[in-house]
Coordinates of C-alpha atoms and ligand atoms in Angstrom, one line a residue:
X1 CA -2.5 -27.3 -30.5
X2 CA -5.8 -25.5 -31.0
X3 CA -9.3 -26.5 -30.1
X4 CA -12.8 -25.0 -29.4
X5 CA -13.1 -26.6 -26.0
X6 CA -10.3 -28.0 -23.9
X7 CA -11.4 -30.2 -21.0
X8 CA -9.0 -31.1 -18.2
X9 CA -10.1 -34.3 -16.5
X10 CA -11.8 -37.5 -17.8
X11 CA -13.8 -38.5 -14.8
X12 CA -17.6 -38.5 -15.0
X13 CA -17.8 -34.7 -15.0
X14 CA -15.1 -34.3 -17.8
X15 CA -16.6 -37.0 -20.0
X16 CA -20.1 -35.8 -19.6
X17 CA -18.9 -32.3 -20.5
X18 CA -17.0 -33.6 -23.5
X19 CA -20.1 -35.4 -24.8
X20 CA -22.3 -32.3 -24.3
X21 CA -19.8 -30.0 -26.0
X22 CA -19.3 -32.4 -28.9
X23 CA -23.1 -32.6 -29.3
X24 CA -23.2 -28.8 -29.4
X25 CA -20.9 -29.0 -32.4
X26 CA -17.6 -28.1 -30.8
X27 CA -14.2 -29.5 -31.6
X28 CA -13.3 -31.0 -28.2
X29 CA -10.1 -32.3 -26.6
X30 CA -9.9 -34.1 -23.2
X31 CA -6.7 -34.3 -21.3
X32 CA -6.1 -36.4 -18.2
X33 CA -3.2 -37.2 -16.0
X34 CA -4.3 -40.8 -15.7
X35 CA -6.4 -42.9 -18.2
X36 CA -10.0 -42.0 -19.1
X37 CA -11.2 -45.2 -17.6
X38 CA -9.8 -44.4 -14.2
X39 CA -10.7 -41.7 -11.7
X40 CA -12.6 -41.3 -8.5
X41 CA -15.8 -41.7 -10.5
X42 CA -15.0 -45.4 -11.1
X43 CA -14.7 -45.9 -7.4
X44 CA -18.3 -44.8 -6.6
X45 CA -20.3 -47.6 -5.3
X46 CA -23.6 -46.7 -3.6
X47 CA -25.6 -45.0 -6.3
X48 CA -26.8 -41.9 -8.1
X49 CA -29.9 -40.1 -6.8
X50 CA -33.1 -39.4 -8.6
X51 CA -36.7 -39.3 -7.3
X52 CA -38.1 -42.0 -9.5
X53 CA -40.2 -43.7 -6.9
X54 CA -39.4 -47.1 -8.4
X55 CA -39.4 -49.0 -5.2
X56 CA -41.5 -46.8 -2.9
X57 CA -43.1 -43.4 -3.0
X58 CA -40.8 -40.4 -3.6
X59 CA -40.9 -36.9 -5.1
X60 CA -38.5 -34.3 -6.5
X61 CA -39.7 -32.0 -3.7
X62 CA -38.5 -34.6 -1.1
X63 CA -35.1 -34.9 -2.9
X64 CA -34.8 -31.1 -2.8
X65 CA -35.8 -30.9 0.9
X66 CA -33.3 -33.7 1.9
X67 CA -30.5 -32.0 0.0
X68 CA -31.2 -28.6 1.5
X69 CA -31.5 -30.1 5.0
X70 CA -28.2 -31.9 4.7
X71 CA -26.5 -28.8 3.3
X72 CA -27.3 -26.9 6.5
X73 CA -28.2 -23.6 4.9
X74 CA -25.1 -23.4 2.8
X75 CA -26.5 -24.5 -0.5
X76 CA -28.2 -22.4 -3.2
X77 CA -31.9 -23.5 -3.4
X78 CA -32.2 -22.6 -7.1
X79 CA -29.2 -24.7 -7.9
X80 CA -30.4 -27.6 -5.8
X81 CA -33.9 -27.4 -7.3
X82 CA -32.3 -27.5 -10.8
X83 CA -30.2 -30.5 -10.0
X84 CA -33.0 -32.5 -8.4
X85 CA -35.5 -31.7 -11.2
X86 CA -32.9 -32.8 -13.8
X87 CA -32.2 -36.0 -12.0
X88 CA -34.9 -38.3 -13.6
X89 CA -33.8 -37.1 -17.1
X90 CA -30.1 -37.7 -16.2
X91 CA -30.9 -41.3 -15.2
X92 CA -33.0 -41.9 -18.3
X93 CA -30.1 -40.5 -20.4
X94 CA -27.5 -42.7 -18.6
X95 CA -29.9 -45.7 -19.1
X96 CA -30.4 -44.8 -22.7
X97 CA -26.7 -44.7 -23.5
X98 CA -26.3 -48.2 -22.0
X99 CA -25.4 -47.9 -18.3
X100 CA -26.2 -51.4 -16.9
X101 CA -28.3 -50.4 -13.8
X102 CA -29.5 -53.1 -11.5
X103 CA -33.3 -53.7 -12.0
X104 CA -36.3 -54.4 -9.9
X105 CA -38.5 -57.5 -10.4
X106 CA -40.6 -55.4 -12.9
X107 CA -37.5 -54.3 -14.8
X108 CA -37.4 -50.7 -13.5
X109 CA -34.0 -49.1 -12.4
X110 CA -33.4 -50.4 -8.9
X111 CA -33.1 -47.9 -6.0
X112 CA -31.7 -48.0 -2.5
X113 CA -31.9 -45.7 0.5
X114 CA -28.7 -43.9 1.5
X115 CA -28.0 -41.8 4.6
X116 CA -30.0 -38.6 5.0
X117 CA -32.5 -39.6 2.3
X118 CA -36.2 -39.9 3.1
X119 CA -36.8 -42.6 0.4
X120 CA -34.9 -45.2 -1.5
X121 CA -33.6 -42.8 -4.2
X122 CA -30.1 -44.0 -5.2
X123 CA -30.1 -45.8 -8.6
X124 CA -27.3 -48.4 -8.6
X125 CA -25.4 -51.0 -10.6
X126 CA -24.7 -53.5 -7.7
X127 CA -22.0 -51.6 -5.8
X128 CA -20.1 -50.8 -9.0
X129 CA -22.3 -47.8 -9.9
X130 CA -19.5 -45.3 -10.7
X131 CA -17.4 -47.8 -12.7
X132 CA -20.4 -48.7 -14.9
X133 CA -21.3 -45.1 -15.5
X134 CA -17.7 -44.0 -16.3
X135 CA -17.1 -46.8 -18.7
X136 CA -20.5 -46.2 -20.4
X137 CA -19.6 -42.4 -20.7
X138 CA -16.2 -43.4 -22.2
X139 CA -17.8 -45.6 -24.8
X140 CA -20.3 -42.8 -25.7
X141 CA -17.5 -40.2 -26.0
X142 CA -15.5 -42.5 -28.2
X143 CA -18.5 -43.2 -30.4
X144 CA -18.9 -39.4 -30.9
X145 CA -15.3 -39.0 -31.9
X146 CA -14.2 -37.1 -28.8
X147 CA -10.4 -36.9 -28.8
X148 CA -8.8 -37.9 -25.5
X149 CA -5.1 -37.8 -24.5
X150 CA -3.8 -39.6 -21.4
X151 CA -0.8 -38.9 -19.2
X152 CA -1.0 -35.1 -19.8
X153 CA -0.6 -33.2 -16.6
X154 CA -2.1 -29.7 -16.1
X155 CA 0.5 -27.3 -14.9
X156 CA -1.2 -24.0 -15.3
X157 CA -3.9 -22.1 -17.1
X158 CA -3.0 -19.7 -19.9
X159 CA -4.6 -16.2 -19.9
X160 CA -4.8 -13.6 -22.6
X161 CA -3.9 -9.9 -22.1
X162 CA -7.5 -9.1 -21.1
X163 CA -7.6 -12.0 -18.5
X164 CA -9.6 -14.5 -20.6
X165 CA -8.5 -18.1 -20.1
X166 CA -7.2 -19.2 -23.5
X167 CA -5.5 -22.6 -22.9
X168 CA -3.4 -24.6 -20.6
X169 CA 0.3 -25.4 -20.0
X170 CA 0.6 -29.1 -19.9
X171 CA 3.4 -31.5 -18.9
X172 CA 3.5 -34.6 -21.1
X173 CA 4.3 -37.3 -18.5
X174 CA 5.7 -39.7 -21.1
X175 CA 8.2 -37.3 -22.7
X176 CA 8.8 -34.8 -19.9
X177 CA 8.1 -31.9 -22.5
X178 CA 6.0 -28.9 -21.5
X179 CA 3.4 -28.2 -24.1
X180 CA 0.9 -25.3 -24.7
X181 CA -2.7 -26.1 -25.7
X182 CA -4.9 -23.3 -26.9
X183 CA -8.7 -23.2 -26.8
X184 CA -11.6 -20.8 -27.0
X185 CA -12.9 -22.1 -23.7
X186 CA -11.5 -24.4 -21.0
X187 CA -13.4 -26.7 -18.7
X188 CA -11.8 -27.8 -15.4
X189 CA -13.2 -31.2 -14.4
X190 CA -10.1 -32.3 -12.4
X191 CA -11.7 -33.7 -9.2
X192 CA -11.4 -32.9 -5.5
X193 CA -8.6 -32.6 -2.9
X194 CA -9.3 -35.4 -0.3
X195 CA -5.7 -36.7 -0.7
X196 CA -4.5 -33.7 1.4
X197 CA -5.5 -36.2 4.1
X198 CA -3.2 -38.9 2.5
X199 CA -3.9 -42.4 3.7
X200 CA -6.7 -41.1 5.9
X201 CA -8.9 -40.8 2.8
X202 CA -11.1 -43.1 0.6
X203 CA -9.7 -41.4 -2.5
X204 CA -7.0 -42.6 -4.8
X205 CA -3.6 -40.9 -4.9
X206 CA -4.7 -38.6 -7.7
X207 CA -7.2 -36.4 -5.8
X208 CA -4.7 -33.7 -5.2
X209 CA -6.7 -30.6 -6.1
X210 CA -4.5 -29.8 -9.1
X211 CA -7.2 -28.0 -11.1
X212 CA -8.3 -26.0 -8.0
X213 CA -4.7 -24.9 -7.3
X214 CA -4.2 -23.9 -11.0
X215 CA -7.5 -21.9 -11.0
X216 CA -6.4 -20.2 -7.7
X217 CA -3.0 -19.3 -9.2
X218 CA -4.8 -17.8 -12.2
X219 CA -7.0 -15.7 -9.9
X220 CA -10.3 -17.6 -9.9
X221 CA -12.5 -17.4 -6.8
X222 CA -12.7 -20.5 -4.6
X223 CA -15.6 -21.1 -2.2
X224 CA -16.2 -23.0 1.1
X225 CA -12.9 -24.9 0.9
X226 CA -13.2 -25.8 4.6
X227 CA -16.1 -28.1 4.0
X228 CA -14.5 -31.6 3.8
X229 CA -16.8 -34.6 4.2
X230 CA -15.7 -37.5 6.3
X231 CA -17.3 -40.8 5.4
X232 CA -18.2 -42.7 8.5
X233 CA -17.3 -46.2 7.2
X234 CA -13.7 -46.4 5.8
X235 CA -12.0 -49.7 6.4
X236 CA -10.0 -49.4 9.7
X237 CA -6.6 -50.2 8.3
X238 CA -6.6 -49.1 4.7
X239 CA -9.3 -46.3 4.6
X240 CA -10.9 -48.0 1.6
X241 CA -14.6 -47.2 1.5
X242 CA -17.3 -49.5 2.8
X243 CA -20.1 -48.1 0.7
X244 CA -23.1 -46.4 2.2
X245 CA -25.0 -49.1 0.4
X246 CA -24.0 -51.4 3.3
X247 CA -26.0 -49.2 5.7
X248 CA -28.6 -48.6 3.0
X249 CA -29.2 -52.3 2.8
X250 CA -29.7 -52.5 6.6
X251 CA -26.1 -52.8 8.0
X252 CA -25.7 -52.0 11.7
X253 CA -22.9 -49.7 13.2
X254 CA -21.8 -51.4 16.5
X255 CA -19.1 -50.9 19.1
X256 CA -16.7 -53.5 20.6
X257 CA -19.5 -54.7 23.0
X258 CA -21.8 -55.3 20.0
X259 CA -24.1 -52.4 20.9
X260 CA -25.7 -50.2 18.3
X261 CA -25.1 -46.7 19.5
X262 CA -26.4 -44.5 16.7
X263 CA -28.9 -44.2 13.9
X264 CA -27.0 -45.7 10.9
X265 CA -29.0 -43.5 8.3
X266 CA -27.9 -40.2 9.8
X267 CA -26.2 -37.8 7.3
X268 CA -22.5 -38.4 7.1
X269 CA -21.3 -35.5 9.2
X270 CA -23.5 -36.5 12.2
X271 CA -22.7 -40.2 11.9
X272 CA -18.9 -39.6 11.5
X273 CA -19.1 -37.5 14.7
X274 CA -21.0 -40.2 16.6
X275 CA -18.4 -42.8 15.6
X276 CA -15.5 -40.4 16.4
X277 CA -17.0 -39.9 19.9
X278 CA -17.3 -43.6 20.4
X279 CA -13.7 -44.1 19.3
X280 CA -12.6 -41.3 21.7
X281 CA -14.1 -43.5 24.5
X282 CA -11.6 -46.2 23.5
X283 CA -14.2 -48.3 21.6
X284 CA -13.5 -50.0 18.3
X285 CA -16.3 -49.5 15.8
X286 CA -17.6 -51.9 13.2
X287 CA -20.2 -52.2 10.5
X288 CA -22.1 -55.4 10.8
X289 CA -24.0 -56.9 7.8
X290 CA -24.0 -60.5 8.9
X291 CA -27.8 -60.5 9.4
X292 CA -28.3 -59.7 5.7
X293 CA -27.1 -63.2 4.8
X294 CA -24.6 -64.4 2.2
X295 CA -27.1 -64.4 -0.7
X296 CA -28.1 -60.8 -0.2
X297 CA -24.5 -59.7 0.4
X298 CA -23.3 -61.4 -2.8
X299 CA -26.1 -60.0 -4.8
X300 CA -26.1 -56.4 -3.6
X301 CA -22.8 -55.8 -1.9
X302 CA -20.3 -58.1 -3.7
X303 CA -17.5 -55.4 -3.8
X304 CA -17.8 -54.7 -0.1
X305 CA -17.3 -58.4 0.7
X306 CA -14.3 -58.6 -1.6
X307 CA -12.7 -55.4 -0.2
X308 CA -13.2 -56.5 3.4
X309 CA -11.7 -59.9 2.8
X310 CA -8.8 -58.5 0.8
X311 CA -7.9 -55.5 2.9
X312 CA -9.2 -56.2 6.4
X313 CA -8.9 -60.0 6.4
X314 CA -12.5 -60.2 7.5
X315 CA -15.4 -62.0 5.7
X316 CA -18.5 -59.8 6.4
X317 CA -20.8 -62.8 6.0
X318 CA -19.4 -64.1 9.3
X319 CA -17.7 -61.2 11.1
X320 CA -18.4 -57.4 11.6
X321 CA -16.1 -55.1 9.6
X322 CA -13.7 -52.8 11.5
X323 CA -14.2 -49.2 10.4
X324 CA -13.1 -45.5 11.1
X325 CA -14.3 -42.2 9.5
X326 CA -12.0 -40.9 6.8
X327 CA -11.9 -37.9 4.4
X328 CA -14.1 -38.7 1.4
X329 CA -15.4 -35.8 -0.5
X330 CA -14.6 -32.1 -0.8
X331 CA -17.6 -29.8 -1.0
X332 CA -15.4 -26.7 -1.5
X333 CA -14.0 -25.8 -4.9
X334 CA -13.9 -23.3 -7.7
X335 CA -16.9 -21.0 -7.5
X336 CA -19.2 -21.2 -10.5
X337 CA -22.5 -19.7 -11.5
X338 CA -25.6 -21.6 -12.8
X339 CA -23.9 -21.8 -16.2
X340 CA -20.8 -23.5 -14.6
X341 CA -18.9 -20.3 -15.5
X342 CA -16.1 -19.5 -13.1
X343 CA -15.1 -15.9 -12.1
X344 CA -12.6 -16.0 -15.0
X345 CA -13.9 -15.4 -18.5
X346 CA -13.5 -18.5 -20.7
X347 CA -13.0 -20.8 -17.8
X348 CA -15.8 -23.3 -16.8
X349 CA -15.7 -25.9 -14.1
X350 CA -17.7 -29.0 -13.1
X351 CA -17.6 -32.0 -10.9
X352 CA -15.9 -32.2 -7.5
X353 CA -13.4 -29.4 -8.4
X354 CA -16.3 -27.0 -8.8
X355 CA -18.6 -25.6 -6.2
X356 CA -22.1 -25.3 -7.8
X357 CA -23.5 -24.7 -4.3
X358 CA -25.6 -27.9 -4.3
X359 CA -23.9 -29.7 -1.4
X360 CA -23.4 -26.8 1.1
X361 CA -21.8 -28.0 4.3
X362 CA -22.5 -31.7 3.9
X363 CA -23.2 -33.6 0.7
X364 CA -25.9 -36.3 0.6
X365 CA -24.7 -39.7 -0.6
X366 CA -25.7 -40.2 -4.2
X367 CA -25.7 -36.5 -5.1
X368 CA -22.2 -36.3 -6.4
X369 CA -22.7 -38.7 -9.3
X370 CA -25.8 -36.8 -10.0
X371 CA -24.0 -33.4 -10.0
X372 CA -21.3 -34.6 -12.3
X373 CA -23.9 -35.6 -14.9
X374 CA -26.3 -32.7 -14.5
X375 CA -23.7 -29.9 -14.3
X376 CA -21.1 -31.8 -16.5
X377 CA -23.7 -31.4 -19.2
X378 CA -24.2 -27.7 -18.4
X379 CA -20.5 -27.0 -18.3
X380 CA -19.9 -28.7 -21.7
X381 CA -22.8 -27.1 -23.4
X382 CA -22.0 -23.6 -22.1
X383 CA -18.3 -23.9 -22.8
X384 CA -19.3 -24.9 -26.4
X385 CA -21.7 -22.0 -26.7
X386 CA -19.1 -19.6 -25.4
X387 CA -16.5 -21.0 -27.9
X388 CA -19.0 -20.3 -30.8
X389 CA -18.9 -16.6 -30.1
X390 CA -15.2 -16.4 -29.1
X391 CA -11.9 -16.0 -30.9
X392 CA -8.7 -18.0 -30.2
X393 CA -6.6 -15.6 -28.1
X394 CA -2.9 -15.4 -27.6
X395 CA -1.5 -15.9 -24.1
X396 CA 0.0 -12.9 -22.3
X397 CA 3.3 -13.2 -20.5
X398 CA 3.1 -16.4 -18.4
X399 CA 3.2 -16.5 -14.7
X400 CA 6.0 -18.6 -13.3
X401 CA 5.1 -22.2 -12.3
X402 CA 6.9 -24.1 -9.5
X403 CA 8.3 -26.4 -12.2
X404 CA 10.6 -23.7 -13.5
X405 CA 12.0 -23.2 -10.0
X406 CA 12.5 -26.9 -9.5
X407 CA 16.0 -27.1 -11.1
X408 CA 17.4 -24.8 -8.4
X409 CA 15.9 -26.9 -5.6
X410 CA 18.2 -29.1 -3.5
X411 CA 17.2 -32.5 -2.2
X412 CA 17.9 -32.1 1.5
X413 CA 14.4 -32.8 2.8
X414 CA 12.3 -35.8 1.6
X415 CA 9.0 -34.3 0.6
X416 CA 7.2 -37.6 0.8
X417 CA 7.8 -37.6 4.6
X418 CA 6.5 -34.0 4.8
X419 CA 3.5 -35.0 2.7
X420 CA 2.7 -37.8 5.1
X421 CA 3.2 -35.6 8.1
X422 CA 0.8 -33.0 6.6
X423 CA -1.8 -35.7 6.1
X424 CA -1.7 -36.9 9.7
X425 CA -1.8 -33.3 10.9
X426 CA -4.8 -32.6 8.8
X427 CA -6.6 -35.8 10.0
X428 CA -6.0 -34.9 13.6
X429 CA -6.5 -31.1 13.5
X430 CA -8.5 -30.2 10.4
X431 CA -10.7 -33.3 10.7
X432 CA -14.1 -34.3 12.2
X433 CA -13.8 -32.0 15.3
X434 CA -11.8 -28.8 15.0
X435 CA -10.4 -26.2 17.5
X436 CA -9.4 -22.8 16.3
X437 CA -6.1 -22.9 18.3
X438 CA -5.1 -26.2 16.5
X439 CA -6.1 -24.7 13.1
X440 CA -3.7 -21.8 13.8
X441 CA -0.9 -24.3 14.6
X442 CA -1.5 -26.1 11.3
X443 CA -1.5 -22.7 9.5
X444 CA 2.0 -22.0 11.0
X445 CA 3.3 -25.4 10.0
X446 CA 2.0 -24.9 6.4
X447 CA 4.0 -21.6 6.3
X448 CA 7.1 -23.3 7.5
X449 CA 6.7 -26.2 5.0
X450 CA 6.3 -23.7 2.2
X451 CA 9.5 -21.8 3.2
X452 CA 11.4 -25.1 3.2
X453 CA 10.2 -26.2 -0.3
X454 CA 13.5 -25.1 -2.0
X455 CA 15.2 -27.9 0.0
X456 CA 12.6 -30.5 -1.0
X457 CA 13.7 -31.0 -4.6
X458 CA 13.6 -34.1 -6.7
X459 CA 15.7 -37.3 -6.1
X460 CA 15.0 -38.4 -9.7
X461 CA 16.0 -35.9 -12.4
X462 CA 15.1 -38.0 -15.4
X463 CA 12.9 -36.4 -18.0
X464 CA 10.8 -39.4 -19.1
X465 CA 8.0 -40.8 -17.0
X466 CA 9.3 -39.0 -13.9
X467 CA 6.7 -39.9 -11.3
X468 CA 8.9 -38.2 -8.6
X469 CA 8.3 -34.9 -10.4
X470 CA 4.6 -35.4 -10.8
X471 CA 4.2 -36.3 -7.1
X472 CA 6.2 -33.2 -6.2
X473 CA 4.0 -31.0 -8.3
X474 CA 0.9 -32.6 -6.7
X475 CA 2.4 -32.0 -3.3
X476 CA 2.8 -28.3 -4.2
X477 CA -0.8 -28.2 -5.3
X478 CA -2.0 -29.9 -2.1
X479 CA 0.0 -27.4 0.0
X480 CA -1.7 -24.5 -1.8
X481 CA -5.2 -26.1 -1.4
X482 CA -4.4 -27.0 2.3
X483 CA -3.8 -23.3 2.9
X484 CA -7.2 -22.4 1.6
X485 CA -8.9 -25.1 3.7
X486 CA -7.3 -23.8 6.9
X487 CA -8.0 -20.2 6.0
X488 CA -11.6 -21.0 5.4
X489 CA -11.9 -23.0 8.6
X490 CA -10.3 -20.2 10.7
X491 CA -12.7 -17.7 9.1
X492 CA -15.7 -19.7 10.0
X493 CA -16.4 -19.0 13.7
X494 CA -19.3 -21.4 14.3
X495 CA -20.0 -25.1 13.6
X496 CA -21.7 -25.9 10.3
X497 CA -22.1 -29.4 8.8
X498 CA -18.7 -30.9 8.1
X499 CA -16.9 -27.9 9.8
X500 CA -17.5 -28.8 13.5
X501 CA -15.8 -26.8 16.2
X502 CA -15.4 -28.3 19.7
X503 CA -15.9 -24.9 21.1
X504 CA -17.3 -21.9 19.2
X505 CA -14.6 -19.3 18.6
Ligands
FAD1 C1 -14.7 -44.7 -2.9 C2 -15.7 -43.6 -3.4 C3 -17.0 -44.0 -3.5 C4 -17.9 -43.0 -3.9 N1 -19.3 -43.4 -4.0 C5 -20.2 -42.5 -4.5 C6 -21.5 -42.8 -4.7 O1 -21.9 -44.0 -4.5 N2 -22.4 -41.9 -5.1 C7 -22.0 -40.6 -5.4 O2 -22.8 -39.7 -5.8 N3 -20.7 -40.2 -5.2 C8 -19.8 -41.1 -4.8 N4 -18.5 -40.8 -4.6 C9 -18.0 -39.4 -5.1 C10 -17.9 -39.3 -6.6 O3 -17.4 -40.6 -7.1 C11 -17.0 -38.2 -7.0 O4 -17.2 -37.1 -6.3 C12 -17.1 -38.0 -8.5 O5 -17.0 -39.2 -9.2 C13 -16.1 -37.0 -9.0 O6 -16.1 -36.9 -10.4 P1 -15.2 -35.9 -11.1 O7 -15.4 -36.2 -12.6 O8 -15.5 -34.5 -10.6 O9 -13.7 -36.2 -10.7 P2 -12.8 -37.5 -10.9 O10 -13.6 -38.7 -11.2 O11 -11.9 -37.6 -9.7 O12 -12.0 -37.2 -12.2 C14 -10.9 -36.2 -12.2 C15 -10.2 -36.3 -13.5 O13 -9.3 -35.2 -13.5 C16 -8.0 -35.7 -13.9 N5 -7.0 -34.8 -13.4 C17 -6.8 -34.4 -12.1 N6 -5.7 -33.6 -12.0 C18 -5.2 -33.4 -13.3 C19 -4.1 -32.7 -13.8 N7 -3.2 -32.0 -13.1 N8 -3.9 -32.8 -15.1 C20 -4.7 -33.5 -15.9 N9 -5.8 -34.3 -15.5 C21 -6.0 -34.2 -14.1 C22 -7.9 -37.1 -13.4 O14 -7.0 -37.9 -14.0 C23 -9.4 -37.6 -13.7 O15 -9.5 -38.0 -15.0 C24 -17.5 -41.7 -4.2 C25 -16.2 -41.4 -4.1 C26 -15.2 -42.3 -3.7 C27 -13.8 -41.9 -3.6

């Protein structure tokens, strides 16, 4: 199959890139391992940042300053400036294609204040912001005739003799067949890797860093993989997110004695550490929104109420919600320049799998949805422009993928158990507070696990719809990504944002 631009991933970044590439005149194909209407993007609740000043005074300069402050010196000022300056246009574009944003009394796009922001800046659609954006992007992509194929799993990137990325090797989940897709340029928009932390993460099962692992195998540079953001308010038992909107609307963070012990609007890294420290003292921690009243909760935080009732058996109108900090967002990813071009010719990346150097060591709430729209557009446009000047190239001899080895693997060790062990180990030792000695322990365990992989083969050898196979491939990718996280964490000798050392090494 041949295309101008091949896009892997149909979250907000992939769909925005597809729309931009199509509008640039490219023949575009989007592949996704799930369905285009599902991804982390549809789980986003709190909002998308833009300094519109719709509810109180704000400025692009303030948005830039807040983002740089939160990034703790690890962001690129030019990239941040570009993103924040583009933000009002991004909102007006989303509004124009039909995103049903909540409105103020005078019909402007409504905005709320999220942690680390100096003004109410996050534009929202109740607490379903990502869902509404994703489905609007999907409609727009369909109306432009963008072709999308679901249940296609990226195995590896294909490279030509001169190292240019010229397509992808794909496993068709429905048939079990391996297929080759060729394209003049490829955009990775395959999301982050928070599921390395398994059930200690707000993300769905699919955030397994597949695109990042494939890019790494192909030789692309990764950047700042050690920066993993912990969200302060995951539900205690399920890790499902209580949106920052709950604090933005005035929720209190309290301990078992009912005392507020921190500033709720601190950036996420600081608030997660404050909650972690309180929990270390043996306290349970809660977010309390009772004082907002039922009417406000049902109008502005309907999803939070539903989730708390369903998964924590707590009605937040009457009781505080038990919480704990959990892995939420991965700032690290494939290094890209200001044209979303990776270190490999022909390969572009956007969204959470990419590192555009706009979040640094700690992302601000509301800036990820913004990034996927602003840089999704850049990636799609630049991939299309690249394709205009490029030829379709033939792939050189392929590198071996774990899938080819799989037939020889025995099934002596249950990889699901090892995956869960790894998640717990990461939560404990590569989490909110880190020690170099513990990071080294995790590194050793990762090496052991890798050497045992040939004993962790499949229990289901069917070809069609083999979820056991997909989960094993995702596990291999998470192992690969986990190695980069620990390597990065060991290399960083002092605390910075989400990478916090209990003692400086
Ligand atoms: C619960 C929750 C709430 C959030 N709230 C907010 C918020 O309020 N504001 C904000 O700014 N950010 C928020 N975020 C973060 C934000 O939603 C994500 O960072 C962003 O949506 C990521 O978009 P993406 O397109 O890069 O990736 P995703 O939306 O994760 O999409 C990735 C796509 O890649 C596909 N894919 C992955 N691997 C493969 C493979 N091997 N083969 C083929 N396809 C593959 C997936 O199927 C999917 O289509 C939230 C995140 C979560 C989890």
